Amino acid sequence: MSKYIESVIASTILDRHNEKLTLKTLENMVSSLNKYNIPIMIEHDPRIPPIGRVLKGYVREREDKEFEAVALIEFFDDTSEVENNGKELKVHDSIDQLTIGYSFSHKNESDLNEIREIEFLLNSKALYEAKKSADPISIITLTGAFILGGIASGFLNQFGADIWDLLKPKLIRLSSKHKTNNTDDLLIFRILIKKINFSIEVEIILTNPLGSDLDDFATNTTHKLDRILEELISVNEDIRKIVFEQKNNSLILKYALTNNGIPLFLNKTIDSFL
């Protein structure tokens, strides 16, 4: 049986990252919570399957006249007993161009200059993806829309081999912020696949990547995805998100999420789907 708690998830108080949310931001946040299934992650680490989902939220005024967003959270126990709440899983909107995204740890002038150069190369606007935790993971994303079965052919066609050669060292520098401590840097290739009435989001995570890892993604992983995704998606028509980790020249299926926010296929090798 699931467990339920109410928790304050954000407020207008200045936080430890020296950032302050507006009341309007809280209201927009709660609106999204009430419209979509939002997974509950452990320290915002996308490599770990969600442990629950947000059911609903509301904004309330504090005694000090500040405001806070409160969420009702469902923690999974037996996912077979989780009820369908009629909401959709929140996935990224389909886009026309490859777009770079960055996390809080990249909000410094050196990284932002690098990101602006990538914006120019991709001819698209960067997206700040706020993720705050006790020890924030550094995350860089590269998001693009692709046709199912045409990922390998479409990847370099999005910008060309020359641009890819310019992008690689910049992505590596942005994904090398914590080489001297125990915090991981993640580079996530996010693939959006448009279906008739919905989109499916596929993430391939590279942890502390090297240049050879990016080459492996472009030349090998994209072909593996073309061979596996169509069959994998057909296993459950309710799948809306799939997360892989590329590690040591292997591709590991970390989990998939249904529209209801329920994780499937935990830590599977892709061989069983080929």
Coordinates of C-alpha atoms in Angstrom, one line a residue:
M1 CA 0.0 0.0 0.0
S2 CA 1.3 3.5 -0.9
K3 CA 2.2 6.0 1.8
Y4 CA 1.1 9.6 1.7
I5 CA 2.7 12.8 3.1
E6 CA 2.3 16.5 2.7
S7 CA 5.6 18.4 2.2
V8 CA 6.7 21.9 1.6
I9 CA 8.6 21.8 -1.8
A10 CA 9.3 25.5 -2.4
S11 CA 8.8 28.9 -0.9
T12 CA 9.4 32.6 -1.5
I13 CA 12.2 32.7 1.1
L14 CA 15.7 33.2 0.0
D15 CA 17.3 29.7 -0.2
R16 CA 20.8 28.5 0.4
H17 CA 21.6 28.9 -3.3
N18 CA 20.8 32.6 -2.9
E19 CA 17.8 32.3 -5.1
K20 CA 14.2 33.6 -4.3
L21 CA 11.1 32.3 -6.0
T22 CA 8.1 34.6 -6.7
L23 CA 4.6 33.9 -5.7
K24 CA 3.7 33.6 -9.4
T25 CA 6.4 31.0 -9.8
L26 CA 4.9 29.0 -6.9
E27 CA 1.4 29.3 -8.4
N28 CA 2.7 28.0 -11.8
M29 CA 4.5 25.2 -10.1
V30 CA 1.3 24.1 -8.3
S31 CA -0.7 24.4 -11.5
S32 CA 1.7 21.9 -13.1
L33 CA 1.5 19.6 -10.1
N34 CA -2.3 19.5 -10.4
K35 CA -2.2 18.9 -14.1
Y36 CA 0.6 16.3 -14.5
N37 CA 2.1 13.3 -12.8
I38 CA 5.4 14.5 -11.4
P39 CA 7.8 11.8 -10.3
I40 CA 9.6 12.0 -7.0
M41 CA 13.3 11.4 -7.5
I42 CA 16.1 10.8 -4.9
E43 CA 18.2 14.0 -4.8
H44 CA 17.1 14.8 -8.4
D45 CA 19.3 11.9 -9.6
P46 CA 17.7 10.8 -13.0
R47 CA 19.7 7.5 -12.9
I48 CA 17.6 6.2 -9.9
P49 CA 13.9 5.2 -10.6
P50 CA 11.3 7.4 -9.0
I51 CA 10.1 6.4 -5.5
G52 CA 6.7 8.1 -5.8
R53 CA 4.7 10.9 -7.5
V54 CA 3.1 14.2 -6.6
L55 CA -0.7 13.9 -6.5
K56 CA -1.6 17.6 -6.0
G57 CA -0.4 20.8 -4.6
Y58 CA -1.4 24.2 -3.2
V59 CA 0.1 27.5 -2.1
R60 CA -0.3 28.8 1.4
E61 CA 0.8 31.9 3.3
R62 CA 3.3 31.6 6.1
E63 CA 3.2 33.4 9.4
D64 CA 6.0 35.6 8.2
K65 CA 3.9 36.7 5.2
E66 CA 6.0 34.7 2.8
F67 CA 4.5 31.9 0.7
E68 CA 5.2 28.2 0.3
A69 CA 4.1 25.5 -2.1
V70 CA 2.8 22.3 -0.5
A71 CA 2.6 19.0 -2.3
L72 CA 0.7 15.8 -1.4
I73 CA 3.2 13.0 -2.2
E74 CA 2.5 9.3 -2.8
F75 CA 5.4 7.0 -2.0
F76 CA 5.2 3.7 -3.9
D77 CA 5.2 0.4 -2.0
D78 CA 3.5 -2.1 -4.4
T79 CA 3.2 -0.4 -7.8
S80 CA 0.6 -2.9 -8.9
E81 CA -1.8 -1.3 -6.4
V82 CA -1.2 2.3 -7.6
E83 CA -4.4 3.8 -8.9
N84 CA -4.8 5.5 -12.3
N85 CA -5.4 9.2 -11.4
G86 CA -6.3 10.3 -14.9
K87 CA -3.3 12.6 -15.2
E88 CA -0.5 12.5 -17.8
L89 CA 3.2 12.1 -17.1
K90 CA 5.0 15.4 -17.6
V91 CA 7.5 15.1 -20.5
H92 CA 9.4 17.8 -22.3
D93 CA 7.6 19.5 -25.2
S94 CA 8.7 18.6 -28.7
I95 CA 11.1 21.1 -30.3
D96 CA 12.3 21.9 -33.8
Q97 CA 16.1 22.3 -33.0
L98 CA 18.6 20.8 -30.7
T99 CA 18.7 22.7 -27.4
I100 CA 21.2 22.7 -24.6
G101 CA 20.0 22.7 -21.0
Y102 CA 22.0 23.4 -17.8
S103 CA 21.6 23.1 -14.1
F104 CA 22.2 25.4 -11.1
S105 CA 25.9 24.5 -10.9
H106 CA 26.5 26.1 -14.3
K107 CA 25.2 29.5 -13.3
N108 CA 28.7 31.1 -13.4
E109 CA 30.2 33.3 -16.0
S110 CA 32.7 30.8 -17.3
D111 CA 30.1 28.1 -17.9
L112 CA 27.5 30.6 -19.2
N113 CA 30.0 31.9 -21.8
E114 CA 30.5 28.3 -23.0
I115 CA 26.7 27.7 -23.1
R116 CA 26.2 30.9 -25.1
E117 CA 28.8 29.6 -27.7
I118 CA 26.8 26.3 -27.9
E119 CA 23.6 28.4 -28.4
F120 CA 25.3 30.0 -31.4
L121 CA 26.4 26.6 -32.8
L122 CA 22.9 25.1 -32.4
N123 CA 21.0 28.3 -33.3
S124 CA 18.7 27.7 -30.4
K125 CA 18.1 29.2 -26.9
A126 CA 19.5 27.4 -23.9
L127 CA 17.2 26.2 -21.2
Y128 CA 17.8 26.5 -17.4
E129 CA 16.6 23.4 -15.7
A130 CA 16.6 24.2 -12.0
K131 CA 17.4 21.1 -9.9
K132 CA 18.2 21.7 -6.2
S133 CA 19.2 19.1 -3.7
A134 CA 21.5 18.7 -0.7
D135 CA 24.5 18.2 -3.1
P136 CA 23.3 19.2 -6.5
I137 CA 24.3 17.0 -9.4
S138 CA 25.8 18.9 -12.3
I139 CA 23.6 18.1 -15.4
I140 CA 24.0 19.2 -19.0
T141 CA 21.3 18.1 -21.4
L142 CA 21.1 18.1 -25.2
T143 CA 17.5 17.7 -26.4
G144 CA 16.1 17.1 -29.8
A145 CA 13.2 15.6 -31.7
F146 CA 13.7 12.5 -33.7
I147 CA 11.8 9.9 -35.8
L148 CA 11.5 6.4 -34.3
G149 CA 14.0 4.3 -36.2
G150 CA 15.8 7.3 -37.6
I151 CA 17.9 8.4 -34.6
A152 CA 21.3 7.4 -35.9
S153 CA 20.8 9.0 -39.3
G154 CA 19.1 12.0 -37.8
F155 CA 21.6 12.9 -35.0
L156 CA 24.5 14.3 -37.0
N157 CA 22.1 15.6 -39.7
Q158 CA 20.7 17.9 -37.1
F159 CA 23.9 20.0 -37.2
G160 CA 26.6 18.3 -39.2
A161 CA 29.9 16.6 -38.4
D162 CA 31.8 19.8 -38.3
I163 CA 29.5 21.3 -35.6
W164 CA 29.7 18.1 -33.7
D165 CA 33.5 18.3 -33.6
L166 CA 33.1 21.8 -32.1
L167 CA 30.4 20.8 -29.7
K168 CA 32.2 17.8 -28.1
P169 CA 35.0 19.6 -26.2
K170 CA 32.5 22.2 -25.0
L171 CA 30.1 19.5 -23.7
I172 CA 33.1 17.7 -22.0
R173 CA 34.2 20.9 -20.3
L174 CA 30.7 21.6 -19.0
S175 CA 30.5 18.0 -17.8
S176 CA 33.8 18.0 -15.9
K177 CA 33.0 20.3 -13.0
H178 CA 33.5 17.8 -10.1
K179 CA 36.6 15.7 -11.2
T180 CA 38.2 16.3 -7.8
N181 CA 35.3 15.3 -5.5
N182 CA 32.7 12.6 -5.2
T183 CA 29.9 14.4 -7.0
D184 CA 29.0 13.1 -10.5
D185 CA 28.6 15.2 -13.6
L186 CA 25.9 14.0 -16.0
L187 CA 25.6 14.6 -19.7
I188 CA 22.1 13.6 -20.9
F189 CA 21.1 13.1 -24.5
R190 CA 17.3 13.6 -24.5
I191 CA 15.4 12.3 -27.5
L192 CA 11.8 13.3 -28.0
I193 CA 9.7 10.9 -30.2
K194 CA 6.4 12.3 -31.4
K195 CA 3.5 9.9 -31.6
I196 CA 0.0 10.7 -32.9
N197 CA -1.5 12.0 -29.6
F198 CA 1.5 12.2 -27.3
S199 CA 5.3 12.3 -27.1
I200 CA 7.7 9.8 -25.6
E201 CA 10.9 11.1 -23.9
V202 CA 14.0 9.0 -24.1
E203 CA 17.1 9.9 -22.0
I204 CA 20.6 8.5 -22.4
I205 CA 22.8 9.4 -19.4
L206 CA 26.6 9.6 -19.5
T207 CA 28.3 9.9 -16.1
N208 CA 31.5 11.8 -16.0
P209 CA 31.9 11.4 -19.8
L210 CA 35.1 11.5 -21.8
G211 CA 35.4 12.4 -25.5
S212 CA 35.4 8.7 -26.4
D213 CA 32.0 8.3 -24.7
L214 CA 30.5 11.0 -26.9
D215 CA 31.9 9.3 -30.0
D216 CA 30.4 6.0 -28.7
F217 CA 27.0 7.6 -28.3
A218 CA 27.0 9.1 -31.9
T219 CA 28.4 6.0 -33.6
N220 CA 27.1 3.1 -31.6
T221 CA 24.4 4.0 -29.0
T222 CA 22.2 5.7 -31.6
H223 CA 22.1 2.6 -33.7
K224 CA 21.2 0.5 -30.6
L225 CA 18.4 2.8 -29.9
D226 CA 17.1 2.4 -33.5
R227 CA 17.0 -1.4 -33.0
I228 CA 15.5 -1.5 -29.5
L229 CA 13.0 1.4 -29.0
E230 CA 10.2 0.4 -31.2
E231 CA 9.9 -3.0 -29.7
L232 CA 10.4 -1.7 -26.2
I233 CA 7.7 0.9 -26.6
S234 CA 5.3 -1.8 -27.9
V235 CA 5.7 -3.8 -24.7
N236 CA 3.4 -1.3 -22.9
E237 CA 1.4 1.3 -24.8
D238 CA 1.3 3.4 -21.7
I239 CA 5.1 4.1 -21.6
R240 CA 5.9 7.8 -21.8
K241 CA 9.6 8.0 -20.7
I242 CA 12.6 5.6 -21.0
V243 CA 15.9 6.2 -19.3
F244 CA 19.1 4.5 -20.3
E245 CA 22.7 4.8 -19.0
Q246 CA 25.6 4.4 -21.4
K247 CA 28.4 2.9 -19.4
N248 CA 31.7 1.2 -20.5
N249 CA 30.4 0.8 -24.1
S250 CA 27.2 -0.8 -22.8
L251 CA 23.7 0.5 -22.8
I252 CA 21.7 -0.3 -19.6
L253 CA 17.9 0.3 -19.4
K254 CA 17.6 1.9 -16.0
Y255 CA 13.8 2.2 -16.0
A256 CA 10.7 3.3 -18.0
L257 CA 7.8 5.3 -16.7
T258 CA 4.1 4.9 -17.6
N259 CA 1.7 7.7 -18.0
N260 CA 0.7 7.1 -14.4
G261 CA 4.3 7.6 -13.3
I262 CA 5.0 4.0 -12.4
P263 CA 8.5 2.6 -13.1
L264 CA 9.1 -0.5 -15.2
F265 CA 12.0 -2.6 -16.4
L266 CA 14.4 -1.7 -13.5
N267 CA 18.1 -2.1 -14.5
K268 CA 17.7 -4.4 -17.5
T269 CA 20.3 -5.0 -20.1
I270 CA 19.0 -4.3 -23.6
D271 CA 19.9 -7.8 -24.9
S272 CA 16.6 -9.2 -23.8
F273 CA 14.8 -6.7 -26.2
L274 CA 17.1 -7.2 -29.2

